[in-house]
Amino acid sequence: MGLFDRFKKLVVGNSSETLPTQPAVNIKKHSQPMQQHGITTQVIHNIPTEVAELMWFFDGPMKNLDAETEEPSGISFRLPVKKASAPTRMGYWPSYHKMSPTERYSYLNWLTNVDQPIDIGYVFVFFYGLERMIATPKHDAAVKMIHRLKEHHNESGSFSSYSDEALAYAALLYHDPTPLQYIRGTNTSMLILSKATFDHRLTADEIMSSSRGFGWDNTRYIKNEHELFEHNLLVCLQNLYKQDYYPIPNLLDQVPRTQLHLANLSIATDERVIDLGIIDGYHWTTTMRIPKRIDIPDFSQSKIISRDIQQLLKIAHEKTKEDLAKMRKNGERPKAAAKKPSRKKRINPDTGYPLSTEKAIACARELYKSTIAVHPQQLTGNPDYDEEMRIVDHVLPHYRLGDLQYKLGEWKEAETEWISILDLMGALAAEKLAIMYHKQHRYKDEMEILSAGMKVSQRSKVYPIPDKFADRLIAASEFYVKHSTEDESETFHSASGHKNSPDDAAHMTKQN
């Protein structure tokens, strides 16, 4: 535990918390009869006590939340619930109050056995409440439940990452390393945090799976010659350390920190007022909510560990390269065919559409999170300004969510989000759709969506026509004329239901 005692001192500033002196949760025994009637009460009666005691309620005999509290997992008996034959897929950052009646039934029914498979969105709703429960006397039970969810719902990389961060939060909050033993994700910082606390070692397999986290990008042999590379890495470990693992050093005085965020945006958020300056004669400001931040020691960035791991990987890489050359010379392996370097596209297996890089996805996700965390602008009494801010507050979450879905390869969902704001955002939303339509060979749709976006922006004070947008529309129109035989367009409708005509685009082209 000595290493944990040292690095816990690094937890400062926003990551430190004052533990509640009185129990923050006062849940009545689950066996007590409820006064409410209906499906909600019936299903909740079937939820095991160990699960029910970790849930949050806005009303009823199990009430433990004030009405003003923002908690996505909070249950109200006043919300309608309707039986469903099968769970539907949830969107991003789901919450109980935003669910449809049938989705609420699916969620409550799943809580009767949280081990059973279900769309990960439902798991996240329960997990949000567990994150809040960590700061209460029930934190040990919450940690064990998070571990249970990780064991049975390990198909989602996003859930794996967020749950690991919640476990680190619990460990640092109570200066107790126990939650770290449940970390199972692929985040190198979290893995080393766990391993440095408990068995103080990294196996060959762990080094290989985390190689990129240590700055080793040449993973060709790790992927294609896994067994040979692992054998050479084990030999290297034996030669350098006289054992089949890498011993994590005890003397790590200066360890960099990395900042993590909890998934539940309603927990312990700060508010920051951002001055946007004078725009069109108005003084613009916006209030942004900052999610809970956690500073943790980032052992993967330790110069000592990074140097050692990179040395191990380099030796194993060179030995694997040498072995393969000898095997090919002896006819034990076919000679590698000369190939032109190619970039293999990442594809979403569920949709067949391209996936962006993990970095681009993470950036889009953070932009969306920060957008939905901002409170709506308060009324100022200036009708023009208030109307403009109403539009901004409405369209930005849809715009950011569409961008995230596009990068995740969920193009149909992205199209729905962007079309829903076309009649308010105009050219900016149209440009996003046009890019996607062009990649789908929907050239006529590309031309029409740009025409529709221009019409909206011509009369919009909030989102006017961008520079060179007319040229963009002309180019799309000309491209459609030349490639009309290759066109695979579908019919699209604006949010108001107006079907756009190709004649509109052609007329716009002539005008410009």
Short mmCIF file of C-alpha atoms in Angstrom, two decimals:
data_model
loop_
_atom_site.label_atom_id
_atom_site.label_comp_id
_atom_site.label_asym_id
_atom_site.label_seq_id
_atom_site.Cartn_x
_atom_site.Cartn_y
_atom_site.Cartn_z
CA MET A 1 0.00 0.00 0.00
CA GLY A 2 3.05 2.28 0.24
CA LEU A 3 2.86 3.32 -3.39
CA PHE A 4 -0.80 4.28 -3.01
CA ASP A 5 0.09 6.36 0.07
CA ARG A 6 2.56 8.29 -2.05
CA PHE A 7 0.47 8.97 -5.12
CA LYS A 8 -2.70 9.83 -3.22
CA LYS A 9 -0.91 13.06 -2.22
CA LEU A 10 -1.07 14.09 -5.86
CA VAL A 11 -4.84 14.39 -5.68
CA VAL A 12 -5.38 18.11 -5.23
CA GLY A 13 -7.69 20.91 -6.28
CA ASN A 14 -10.87 19.96 -8.08
CA SER A 15 -10.45 16.25 -7.48
CA SER A 16 -10.55 16.43 -3.67
CA GLU A 17 -13.92 16.21 -1.93
CA THR A 18 -15.34 16.57 1.55
CA LEU A 19 -17.08 13.40 2.59
CA PRO A 20 -20.64 13.77 3.89
CA THR A 21 -20.81 13.88 7.69
CA GLN A 22 -24.41 12.66 7.63
CA PRO A 23 -25.77 9.92 5.39
CA ALA A 24 -26.72 11.51 2.07
CA VAL A 25 -29.11 8.69 1.33
CA ASN A 26 -32.08 7.64 3.41
CA ILE A 27 -33.75 4.83 1.52
CA LYS A 28 -36.53 3.03 3.34
CA LYS A 29 -36.38 -0.74 3.36
CA HIS A 30 -37.33 -2.20 0.03
CA SER A 31 -39.75 -4.60 1.71
CA GLN A 32 -42.02 -1.80 2.92
CA PRO A 33 -45.34 -1.62 1.07
CA MET A 34 -45.70 1.19 -1.47
CA GLN A 35 -48.70 3.45 -1.67
CA GLN A 36 -48.48 3.96 -5.44
CA HIS A 37 -50.21 1.65 -7.86
CA GLY A 38 -49.51 0.72 -11.45
CA ILE A 39 -46.80 -0.91 -13.50
CA THR A 40 -43.95 1.11 -11.94
CA THR A 41 -44.74 -0.16 -8.46
CA GLN A 42 -45.22 -3.72 -9.67
CA VAL A 43 -41.89 -3.87 -11.45
CA ILE A 44 -39.94 -2.14 -8.67
CA HIS A 45 -41.26 -4.71 -6.21
CA ASN A 46 -39.36 -7.31 -8.27
CA ILE A 47 -36.04 -5.45 -8.17
CA PRO A 48 -33.59 -7.13 -5.73
CA THR A 49 -32.84 -5.20 -2.57
CA GLU A 50 -29.11 -4.87 -3.36
CA VAL A 51 -30.07 -3.05 -6.58
CA ALA A 52 -33.01 -1.01 -5.24
CA GLU A 53 -30.89 0.41 -2.41
CA LEU A 54 -28.53 1.88 -4.98
CA MET A 55 -31.27 3.62 -6.96
CA TRP A 56 -32.43 7.23 -6.79
CA PHE A 57 -36.06 8.35 -6.44
CA PHE A 58 -37.69 11.80 -6.70
CA ASP A 59 -40.87 10.67 -4.94
CA GLY A 60 -42.57 7.70 -3.32
CA PRO A 61 -41.67 5.81 -0.13
CA MET A 62 -38.08 5.36 -1.36
CA LYS A 63 -37.56 9.07 -2.05
CA ASN A 64 -33.94 10.18 -1.62
CA LEU A 65 -33.69 13.11 -4.06
CA ASP A 66 -35.00 16.66 -3.96
CA ALA A 67 -37.06 17.77 -6.94
CA GLU A 68 -34.40 20.38 -7.83
CA THR A 69 -31.63 17.80 -8.10
CA GLU A 70 -30.51 16.93 -11.59
CA GLU A 71 -30.00 13.17 -11.70
CA PRO A 72 -30.44 11.22 -14.96
CA SER A 73 -31.12 7.94 -13.14
CA GLY A 74 -33.73 9.48 -10.80
CA ILE A 75 -37.11 7.73 -10.92
CA SER A 76 -40.47 9.42 -10.49
CA PHE A 77 -43.63 7.39 -10.00
CA ARG A 78 -45.51 10.16 -11.80
CA LEU A 79 -43.90 9.32 -15.15
CA PRO A 80 -45.91 6.87 -17.28
CA VAL A 81 -44.67 3.32 -17.84
CA LYS A 82 -45.98 0.99 -20.53
CA LYS A 83 -45.14 -2.66 -21.08
CA ALA A 84 -42.81 -3.33 -23.98
CA SER A 85 -42.09 -6.51 -25.88
CA ALA A 86 -38.38 -5.73 -26.34
CA PRO A 87 -35.99 -2.92 -25.34
CA THR A 88 -35.25 -0.27 -27.95
CA ARG A 89 -31.88 1.29 -28.54
CA MET A 90 -31.04 4.31 -26.39
CA GLY A 91 -29.35 7.50 -27.58
CA TYR A 92 -26.37 9.24 -26.03
CA TRP A 93 -26.47 10.57 -22.45
CA PRO A 94 -29.84 8.95 -21.73
CA SER A 95 -31.93 9.62 -18.64
CA TYR A 96 -35.01 8.09 -17.04
CA HIS A 97 -37.19 11.17 -17.47
CA LYS A 98 -36.35 11.41 -21.21
CA MET A 99 -37.27 7.77 -21.85
CA SER A 100 -40.52 6.83 -23.53
CA PRO A 101 -43.03 4.88 -21.38
CA THR A 102 -41.99 1.60 -23.04
CA GLU A 103 -38.30 2.37 -22.53
CA ARG A 104 -38.95 3.01 -18.83
CA TYR A 105 -40.59 -0.40 -18.57
CA SER A 106 -37.60 -2.04 -20.30
CA TYR A 107 -35.23 -0.25 -17.92
CA LEU A 108 -37.12 -1.15 -14.75
CA ASN A 109 -37.53 -4.73 -15.92
CA TRP A 110 -33.80 -4.96 -16.63
CA LEU A 111 -33.08 -3.80 -13.08
CA THR A 112 -34.71 -7.01 -11.82
CA ASN A 113 -31.61 -8.75 -13.22
CA VAL A 114 -28.80 -6.35 -14.14
CA ASP A 115 -26.68 -9.24 -15.41
CA GLN A 116 -28.95 -9.83 -18.42
CA PRO A 117 -27.84 -8.30 -21.74
CA ILE A 118 -29.43 -5.03 -22.85
CA ASP A 119 -28.56 -1.97 -24.92
CA ILE A 120 -25.69 -0.21 -23.15
CA GLY A 121 -27.71 3.02 -22.85
CA TYR A 122 -29.88 1.44 -20.12
CA VAL A 123 -26.75 0.31 -18.27
CA PHE A 124 -25.42 3.86 -18.39
CA VAL A 125 -28.59 5.25 -16.75
CA PHE A 126 -28.12 2.97 -13.74
CA PHE A 127 -24.36 3.66 -13.77
CA TYR A 128 -24.95 7.43 -13.56
CA GLY A 129 -26.73 6.87 -10.25
CA LEU A 130 -23.92 4.64 -9.00
CA GLU A 131 -21.43 7.45 -9.66
CA ARG A 132 -23.51 9.74 -7.46
CA MET A 133 -23.80 7.00 -4.83
CA ILE A 134 -19.99 6.84 -4.52
CA ALA A 135 -20.06 10.08 -2.48
CA THR A 136 -22.43 8.52 0.08
CA PRO A 137 -22.06 5.92 2.85
CA LYS A 138 -23.14 3.31 0.31
CA HIS A 139 -19.95 3.78 -1.70
CA ASP A 140 -18.65 0.23 -1.13
CA ALA A 141 -21.87 -1.30 -2.46
CA ALA A 142 -21.77 1.11 -5.43
CA VAL A 143 -18.21 0.07 -6.28
CA LYS A 144 -19.12 -3.63 -6.14
CA MET A 145 -22.13 -3.00 -8.37
CA ILE A 146 -19.97 -1.16 -10.91
CA HIS A 147 -17.65 -4.17 -10.93
CA ARG A 148 -20.64 -6.43 -11.50
CA LEU A 149 -21.81 -4.32 -14.45
CA LYS A 150 -18.31 -4.40 -15.94
CA GLU A 151 -18.25 -8.19 -15.75
CA HIS A 152 -21.55 -8.61 -17.61
CA HIS A 153 -21.52 -5.61 -19.98
CA ASN A 154 -17.98 -5.52 -21.32
CA GLU A 155 -18.81 -5.09 -25.01
CA SER A 156 -18.82 -1.27 -24.85
CA GLY A 157 -15.47 0.51 -24.87
CA SER A 158 -17.15 3.71 -23.72
CA PHE A 159 -18.70 2.04 -20.67
CA SER A 160 -15.44 0.28 -19.87
CA SER A 161 -13.59 3.60 -19.91
CA TYR A 162 -16.12 5.57 -17.85
CA SER A 163 -16.53 2.78 -15.28
CA ASP A 164 -12.76 2.57 -14.83
CA GLU A 165 -12.68 6.31 -14.17
CA ALA A 166 -15.47 5.99 -11.60
CA LEU A 167 -13.48 3.29 -9.79
CA ALA A 168 -10.42 5.57 -9.71
CA TYR A 169 -12.65 8.35 -8.35
CA ALA A 170 -13.84 6.09 -5.53
CA ALA A 171 -10.30 5.00 -4.69
CA LEU A 172 -8.95 8.53 -4.50
CA LEU A 173 -11.98 9.94 -2.71
CA TYR A 174 -11.62 7.51 0.20
CA HIS A 175 -7.85 6.90 -0.01
CA ASP A 176 -8.68 3.22 -0.47
CA PRO A 177 -7.04 1.31 -3.33
CA THR A 178 -9.58 -1.56 -3.23
CA PRO A 179 -11.76 -0.26 -6.14
CA LEU A 180 -8.71 -0.19 -8.41
CA GLN A 181 -8.55 -3.98 -8.49
CA TYR A 182 -11.70 -3.98 -10.61
CA ILE A 183 -10.21 -1.87 -13.43
CA ARG A 184 -10.37 -3.92 -16.62
CA GLY A 185 -10.32 -1.36 -19.44
CA THR A 186 -7.70 -0.69 -22.11
CA ASN A 187 -6.80 2.82 -20.89
CA THR A 188 -3.08 2.60 -20.16
CA SER A 189 -3.16 5.22 -17.40
CA MET A 190 -5.91 3.35 -15.56
CA LEU A 191 -4.23 -0.03 -16.05
CA ILE A 192 -0.92 1.13 -14.56
CA LEU A 193 -2.74 2.89 -11.73
CA SER A 194 -4.30 -0.45 -10.83
CA LYS A 195 -1.22 -2.60 -11.36
CA ALA A 196 1.08 -0.19 -9.50
CA THR A 197 -1.22 -0.40 -6.53
CA PHE A 198 -1.65 -4.16 -6.25
CA ASP A 199 0.77 -6.64 -7.80
CA HIS A 200 3.39 -4.07 -8.95
CA ARG A 201 3.96 -5.85 -12.24
CA LEU A 202 3.04 -5.80 -15.92
CA THR A 203 2.77 -9.06 -17.85
CA ALA A 204 3.96 -9.47 -21.43
CA ASP A 205 0.35 -9.52 -22.64
CA GLU A 206 -0.45 -6.31 -20.75
CA ILE A 207 2.62 -4.59 -22.19
CA MET A 208 1.63 -5.60 -25.71
CA SER A 209 -2.03 -4.58 -25.38
CA SER A 210 -1.00 -1.19 -23.91
CA SER A 211 1.95 -0.52 -26.21
CA ARG A 212 0.39 2.52 -27.88
CA GLY A 213 -0.23 4.08 -24.48
CA PHE A 214 3.54 4.04 -23.93
CA GLY A 215 4.22 5.77 -27.25
CA TRP A 216 4.99 2.62 -29.26
CA ASP A 217 3.21 2.93 -32.61
CA ASN A 218 4.87 0.15 -34.62
CA THR A 219 2.40 -2.57 -33.64
CA ARG A 220 2.58 -4.59 -36.88
CA TYR A 221 4.30 -7.60 -35.31
CA ILE A 222 2.18 -7.39 -32.16
CA LYS A 223 -0.94 -7.77 -34.33
CA ASN A 224 0.30 -10.16 -37.03
CA GLU A 225 2.91 -12.22 -35.14
CA HIS A 226 1.41 -12.13 -31.66
CA GLU A 227 2.76 -15.46 -30.36
CA LEU A 228 6.28 -14.93 -31.71
CA PHE A 229 6.41 -11.37 -30.42
CA GLU A 230 5.16 -12.44 -26.97
CA HIS A 231 7.78 -15.21 -26.83
CA ASN A 232 10.56 -12.74 -27.63
CA LEU A 233 9.20 -10.24 -25.11
CA LEU A 234 9.21 -12.92 -22.39
CA VAL A 235 12.83 -13.82 -23.23
CA CYS A 236 13.71 -10.14 -23.00
CA LEU A 237 12.00 -9.83 -19.60
CA GLN A 238 13.93 -12.85 -18.33
CA ASN A 239 17.23 -11.43 -19.58
CA LEU A 240 16.71 -7.95 -18.13
CA TYR A 241 14.67 -8.63 -14.99
CA LYS A 242 15.14 -12.37 -14.33
CA GLN A 243 11.36 -12.88 -14.31
CA ASP A 244 8.50 -13.12 -16.81
CA TYR A 245 7.01 -9.71 -15.97
CA TYR A 246 8.07 -6.08 -15.74
CA PRO A 247 8.42 -4.94 -12.11
CA ILE A 248 6.91 -1.48 -11.69
CA PRO A 249 9.51 0.66 -9.87
CA ASN A 250 8.75 1.81 -6.34
CA LEU A 251 10.65 5.08 -6.57
CA LEU A 252 8.52 7.32 -8.76
CA ASP A 253 8.84 10.78 -7.26
CA GLN A 254 7.57 12.92 -10.12
CA VAL A 255 4.58 11.32 -11.79
CA PRO A 256 2.57 13.45 -14.26
CA ARG A 257 -1.16 13.77 -13.73
CA THR A 258 -4.00 13.26 -16.16
CA GLN A 259 -7.53 14.61 -15.80
CA LEU A 260 -10.58 12.39 -16.07
CA HIS A 261 -14.29 13.24 -16.04
CA LEU A 262 -17.25 11.42 -14.56
CA ALA A 263 -19.96 10.31 -16.98
CA ASN A 264 -22.79 11.82 -14.90
CA LEU A 265 -22.71 15.48 -15.91
CA SER A 266 -25.02 16.47 -13.06
CA ILE A 267 -22.49 15.63 -10.32
CA ALA A 268 -20.49 18.36 -8.62
CA THR A 269 -20.32 20.62 -11.64
CA ASP A 270 -18.93 24.12 -11.57
CA GLU A 271 -20.30 26.98 -13.61
CA ARG A 272 -18.10 29.29 -15.61
CA VAL A 273 -19.29 32.50 -17.25
CA ILE A 274 -17.56 33.07 -20.58
CA ASP A 275 -17.46 36.59 -21.99
CA LEU A 276 -17.92 36.48 -25.77
CA GLY A 277 -17.50 40.24 -26.20
CA ILE A 278 -19.54 42.69 -28.30
CA ILE A 279 -21.24 41.13 -31.32
CA ASP A 280 -23.62 43.14 -33.52
CA GLY A 281 -24.08 45.73 -30.79
CA TYR A 282 -24.91 43.22 -28.04
CA HIS A 283 -22.71 42.11 -25.17
CA TRP A 284 -22.69 38.30 -25.37
CA THR A 285 -21.93 35.95 -22.48
CA THR A 286 -22.63 32.29 -21.93
CA THR A 287 -22.59 30.08 -18.86
CA MET A 288 -20.94 26.70 -19.22
CA ARG A 289 -21.21 23.88 -16.72
CA ILE A 290 -17.94 22.06 -16.06
CA PRO A 291 -18.28 18.31 -15.34
CA LYS A 292 -16.68 16.76 -12.27
CA ARG A 293 -12.93 16.52 -12.81
CA ILE A 294 -10.56 13.99 -11.31
CA ASP A 295 -6.79 14.34 -11.25
CA ILE A 296 -5.03 10.96 -11.15
CA PRO A 297 -1.38 9.95 -11.35
CA ASP A 298 -0.56 9.02 -14.95
CA PHE A 299 2.03 6.28 -14.54
CA SER A 300 1.97 5.59 -18.28
CA GLN A 301 3.69 8.98 -18.72
CA SER A 302 6.40 8.26 -16.15
CA LYS A 303 9.77 8.72 -17.85
CA ILE A 304 11.15 5.69 -16.01
CA ILE A 305 8.34 3.33 -17.00
CA SER A 306 8.04 4.67 -20.57
CA ARG A 307 11.78 4.27 -21.11
CA ASP A 308 11.79 0.70 -19.80
CA ILE A 309 8.68 -0.40 -21.73
CA GLN A 310 9.86 1.13 -25.00
CA GLN A 311 13.23 -0.61 -24.59
CA LEU A 312 11.48 -3.95 -24.06
CA LEU A 313 9.24 -3.46 -27.08
CA LYS A 314 12.12 -2.37 -29.29
CA ILE A 315 14.24 -5.43 -28.43
CA ALA A 316 11.28 -7.78 -28.94
CA HIS A 317 10.43 -6.06 -32.24
CA GLU A 318 13.96 -6.40 -33.63
CA LYS A 319 14.22 -10.03 -32.51
CA THR A 320 10.87 -10.84 -34.13
CA LYS A 321 12.01 -9.17 -37.35
CA GLU A 322 15.23 -11.19 -37.31
CA ASP A 323 13.39 -14.45 -36.60
CA LEU A 324 10.94 -13.89 -39.44
CA ALA A 325 13.78 -13.21 -41.90
CA LYS A 326 15.50 -16.48 -40.94
CA MET A 327 12.24 -18.43 -41.19
CA ARG A 328 11.55 -17.06 -44.66
CA LYS A 329 15.11 -17.87 -45.77
CA ASN A 330 14.69 -21.44 -44.56
CA GLY A 331 11.33 -21.76 -46.30
CA GLU A 332 9.44 -21.98 -43.03
CA ARG A 333 7.46 -18.86 -43.87
CA PRO A 334 6.40 -17.51 -47.27
CA LYS A 335 8.14 -14.33 -48.30
CA ALA A 336 6.15 -11.26 -47.52
CA ALA A 337 4.57 -9.90 -50.68
CA ALA A 338 5.54 -6.35 -51.51
CA LYS A 339 2.54 -4.18 -50.88
CA LYS A 340 1.84 -0.57 -51.42
CA PRO A 341 1.17 1.13 -48.13
CA SER A 342 -2.56 1.53 -47.64
CA ARG A 343 -4.77 3.00 -45.03
CA LYS A 344 -7.39 0.54 -44.01
CA LYS A 345 -10.67 2.29 -43.33
CA ARG A 346 -12.28 1.75 -39.98
CA ILE A 347 -15.88 0.67 -40.46
CA ASN A 348 -18.79 0.59 -38.04
CA PRO A 349 -19.80 -3.10 -38.24
CA ASP A 350 -23.42 -2.33 -37.38
CA THR A 351 -23.98 0.31 -40.06
CA GLY A 352 -21.27 -0.26 -42.66
CA TYR A 353 -20.35 3.45 -42.61
CA PRO A 354 -16.79 4.72 -41.92
CA LEU A 355 -15.53 5.37 -38.39
CA SER A 356 -13.34 8.39 -37.61
CA THR A 357 -10.17 8.09 -35.55
CA GLU A 358 -10.49 7.60 -31.81
CA LYS A 359 -9.03 11.07 -31.29
CA ALA A 360 -11.65 12.67 -33.55
CA ILE A 361 -14.45 10.73 -31.85
CA ALA A 362 -13.21 11.73 -28.39
CA CYS A 363 -13.05 15.39 -29.46
CA ALA A 364 -16.59 15.28 -30.86
CA ARG A 365 -17.85 13.57 -27.71
CA GLU A 366 -16.30 16.24 -25.45
CA LEU A 367 -17.77 19.03 -27.59
CA TYR A 368 -21.22 17.48 -27.30
CA LYS A 369 -20.84 16.95 -23.54
CA SER A 370 -19.78 20.56 -22.99
CA THR A 371 -22.66 21.79 -25.16
CA ILE A 372 -25.41 19.95 -23.31
CA ALA A 373 -23.87 20.98 -19.99
CA VAL A 374 -24.57 24.66 -20.71
CA HIS A 375 -27.70 26.10 -19.11
CA PRO A 376 -30.19 27.81 -21.47
CA GLN A 377 -29.66 31.56 -21.72
CA GLN A 378 -31.77 33.56 -19.26
CA LEU A 379 -34.29 36.01 -20.73
CA THR A 380 -33.00 39.58 -20.92
CA GLY A 381 -36.16 41.38 -22.02
CA ASN A 382 -34.68 42.16 -25.43
CA PRO A 383 -36.98 40.16 -27.75
CA ASP A 384 -34.53 39.98 -30.69
CA TYR A 385 -31.61 38.86 -28.53
CA ASP A 386 -33.76 36.39 -26.56
CA GLU A 387 -35.11 34.84 -29.76
CA GLU A 388 -31.61 34.46 -31.20
CA MET A 389 -30.34 32.76 -28.04
CA ARG A 390 -33.38 30.49 -28.00
CA ILE A 391 -32.42 29.30 -31.47
CA VAL A 392 -28.78 28.77 -30.47
CA ASP A 393 -29.78 26.83 -27.33
CA HIS A 394 -32.02 24.60 -29.43
CA VAL A 395 -29.80 23.82 -32.42
CA LEU A 396 -26.32 23.38 -30.91
CA PRO A 397 -27.00 20.09 -29.04
CA HIS A 398 -28.47 18.59 -32.23
CA TYR A 399 -25.57 19.92 -34.33
CA ARG A 400 -22.92 18.48 -31.97
CA LEU A 401 -24.73 15.17 -31.52
CA GLY A 402 -25.01 14.81 -35.30
CA ASP A 403 -21.29 15.39 -35.63
CA LEU A 404 -20.55 12.74 -32.99
CA GLN A 405 -22.87 10.22 -34.65
CA TYR A 406 -21.29 10.93 -38.04
CA LYS A 407 -17.81 10.22 -36.66
CA LEU A 408 -19.11 7.04 -35.01
CA GLY A 409 -20.34 5.82 -38.39
CA GLU A 410 -24.00 6.24 -37.46
CA TRP A 411 -24.89 8.31 -40.51
CA LYS A 412 -28.64 7.76 -40.47
CA GLU A 413 -28.84 9.12 -36.92
CA ALA A 414 -26.56 12.04 -37.88
CA GLU A 415 -28.81 12.85 -40.83
CA THR A 416 -31.87 12.91 -38.56
CA GLU A 417 -30.19 15.33 -36.14
CA TRP A 418 -28.97 17.75 -38.81
CA ILE A 419 -32.22 17.76 -40.80
CA SER A 420 -34.13 18.51 -37.59
CA ILE A 421 -32.30 21.86 -37.31
CA LEU A 422 -32.03 22.71 -41.02
CA ASP A 423 -34.94 25.17 -40.87
CA LEU A 424 -33.16 27.11 -38.10
CA MET A 425 -29.44 26.62 -38.76
CA GLY A 426 -29.60 26.78 -42.53
CA ALA A 427 -26.30 26.69 -44.39
CA LEU A 428 -24.19 25.30 -41.53
CA ALA A 429 -26.39 22.23 -41.10
CA ALA A 430 -26.71 21.91 -44.88
CA GLU A 431 -22.94 21.83 -45.34
CA LYS A 432 -22.64 18.89 -42.93
CA LEU A 433 -25.36 16.99 -44.75
CA ALA A 434 -23.89 17.84 -48.16
CA ILE A 435 -20.53 16.32 -47.24
CA MET A 436 -22.22 13.13 -46.12
CA TYR A 437 -24.50 12.97 -49.18
CA HIS A 438 -21.55 13.39 -51.53
CA LYS A 439 -19.76 10.43 -49.94
CA GLN A 440 -22.94 8.39 -50.40
CA HIS A 441 -23.10 9.38 -54.11
CA ARG A 442 -26.34 11.25 -53.37
CA TYR A 443 -25.40 14.15 -55.66
CA LYS A 444 -28.91 15.39 -56.27
CA ASP A 445 -29.60 15.37 -52.52
CA GLU A 446 -26.35 17.27 -52.00
CA MET A 447 -27.45 19.98 -54.40
CA GLU A 448 -30.94 20.21 -52.92
CA ILE A 449 -29.82 20.36 -49.29
CA LEU A 450 -27.41 23.20 -50.06
CA SER A 451 -30.21 25.07 -51.84
CA ALA A 452 -32.53 24.58 -48.85
CA GLY A 453 -29.82 25.72 -46.43
CA MET A 454 -29.15 28.86 -48.45
CA LYS A 455 -32.84 29.82 -48.40
CA VAL A 456 -32.93 29.58 -44.62
CA SER A 457 -29.69 31.52 -44.12
CA GLN A 458 -30.79 34.30 -46.46
CA ARG A 459 -33.36 35.36 -43.87
CA SER A 460 -31.47 34.30 -40.72
CA LYS A 461 -29.73 36.78 -38.42
CA VAL A 462 -28.27 34.00 -36.28
CA TYR A 463 -26.80 31.80 -39.03
CA PRO A 464 -26.28 33.93 -42.17
CA ILE A 465 -24.83 32.59 -45.42
CA PRO A 466 -21.12 31.70 -45.02
CA ASP A 467 -18.53 33.07 -47.41
CA LYS A 468 -18.31 31.23 -50.75
CA PHE A 469 -21.42 29.19 -49.97
CA ALA A 470 -22.95 30.14 -53.32
CA ASP A 471 -19.86 28.78 -55.05
CA ARG A 472 -20.29 25.57 -53.09
CA LEU A 473 -23.87 25.24 -54.35
CA ILE A 474 -22.84 25.94 -57.96
CA ALA A 475 -20.10 23.31 -57.79
CA ALA A 476 -22.56 20.74 -56.39
CA SER A 477 -25.08 21.54 -59.14
CA GLU A 478 -22.48 21.19 -61.87
CA PHE A 479 -21.21 17.94 -60.39
CA TYR A 480 -24.75 16.53 -60.37
CA VAL A 481 -25.26 17.42 -64.02
CA LYS A 482 -22.05 15.58 -64.98
CA HIS A 483 -22.67 12.54 -62.78
CA SER A 484 -26.46 12.21 -62.82
CA THR A 485 -26.22 8.63 -64.15
CA GLU A 486 -24.24 7.64 -61.05
CA ASP A 487 -26.61 9.37 -58.67
CA GLU A 488 -28.05 7.34 -55.75
CA SER A 489 -30.14 10.07 -54.16
CA GLU A 490 -33.00 9.52 -51.77
CA THR A 491 -35.83 11.91 -50.87
CA PHE A 492 -35.16 14.23 -47.99
CA HIS A 493 -37.50 16.60 -46.18
CA SER A 494 -36.70 19.64 -44.10
CA ALA A 495 -37.87 19.83 -40.49
CA SER A 496 -40.96 21.72 -41.56
CA GLY A 497 -41.89 18.91 -43.92
CA HIS A 498 -41.16 20.89 -47.10
CA LYS A 499 -39.83 18.72 -49.91
CA ASN A 500 -37.10 20.54 -51.80
CA SER A 501 -37.05 20.64 -55.57
CA PRO A 502 -33.99 20.33 -57.81
CA ASP A 503 -35.40 23.26 -59.81
CA ASP A 504 -34.77 25.47 -56.77
CA ALA A 505 -31.08 24.65 -56.87
CA ALA A 506 -30.89 25.14 -60.61
CA HIS A 507 -32.58 28.54 -60.28
CA MET A 508 -30.16 29.52 -57.51
CA THR A 509 -27.25 28.56 -59.72
CA LYS A 510 -28.46 30.87 -62.48
CA GLN A 511 -29.00 33.74 -60.06
CA ASN A 512 -25.40 33.53 -58.94
#
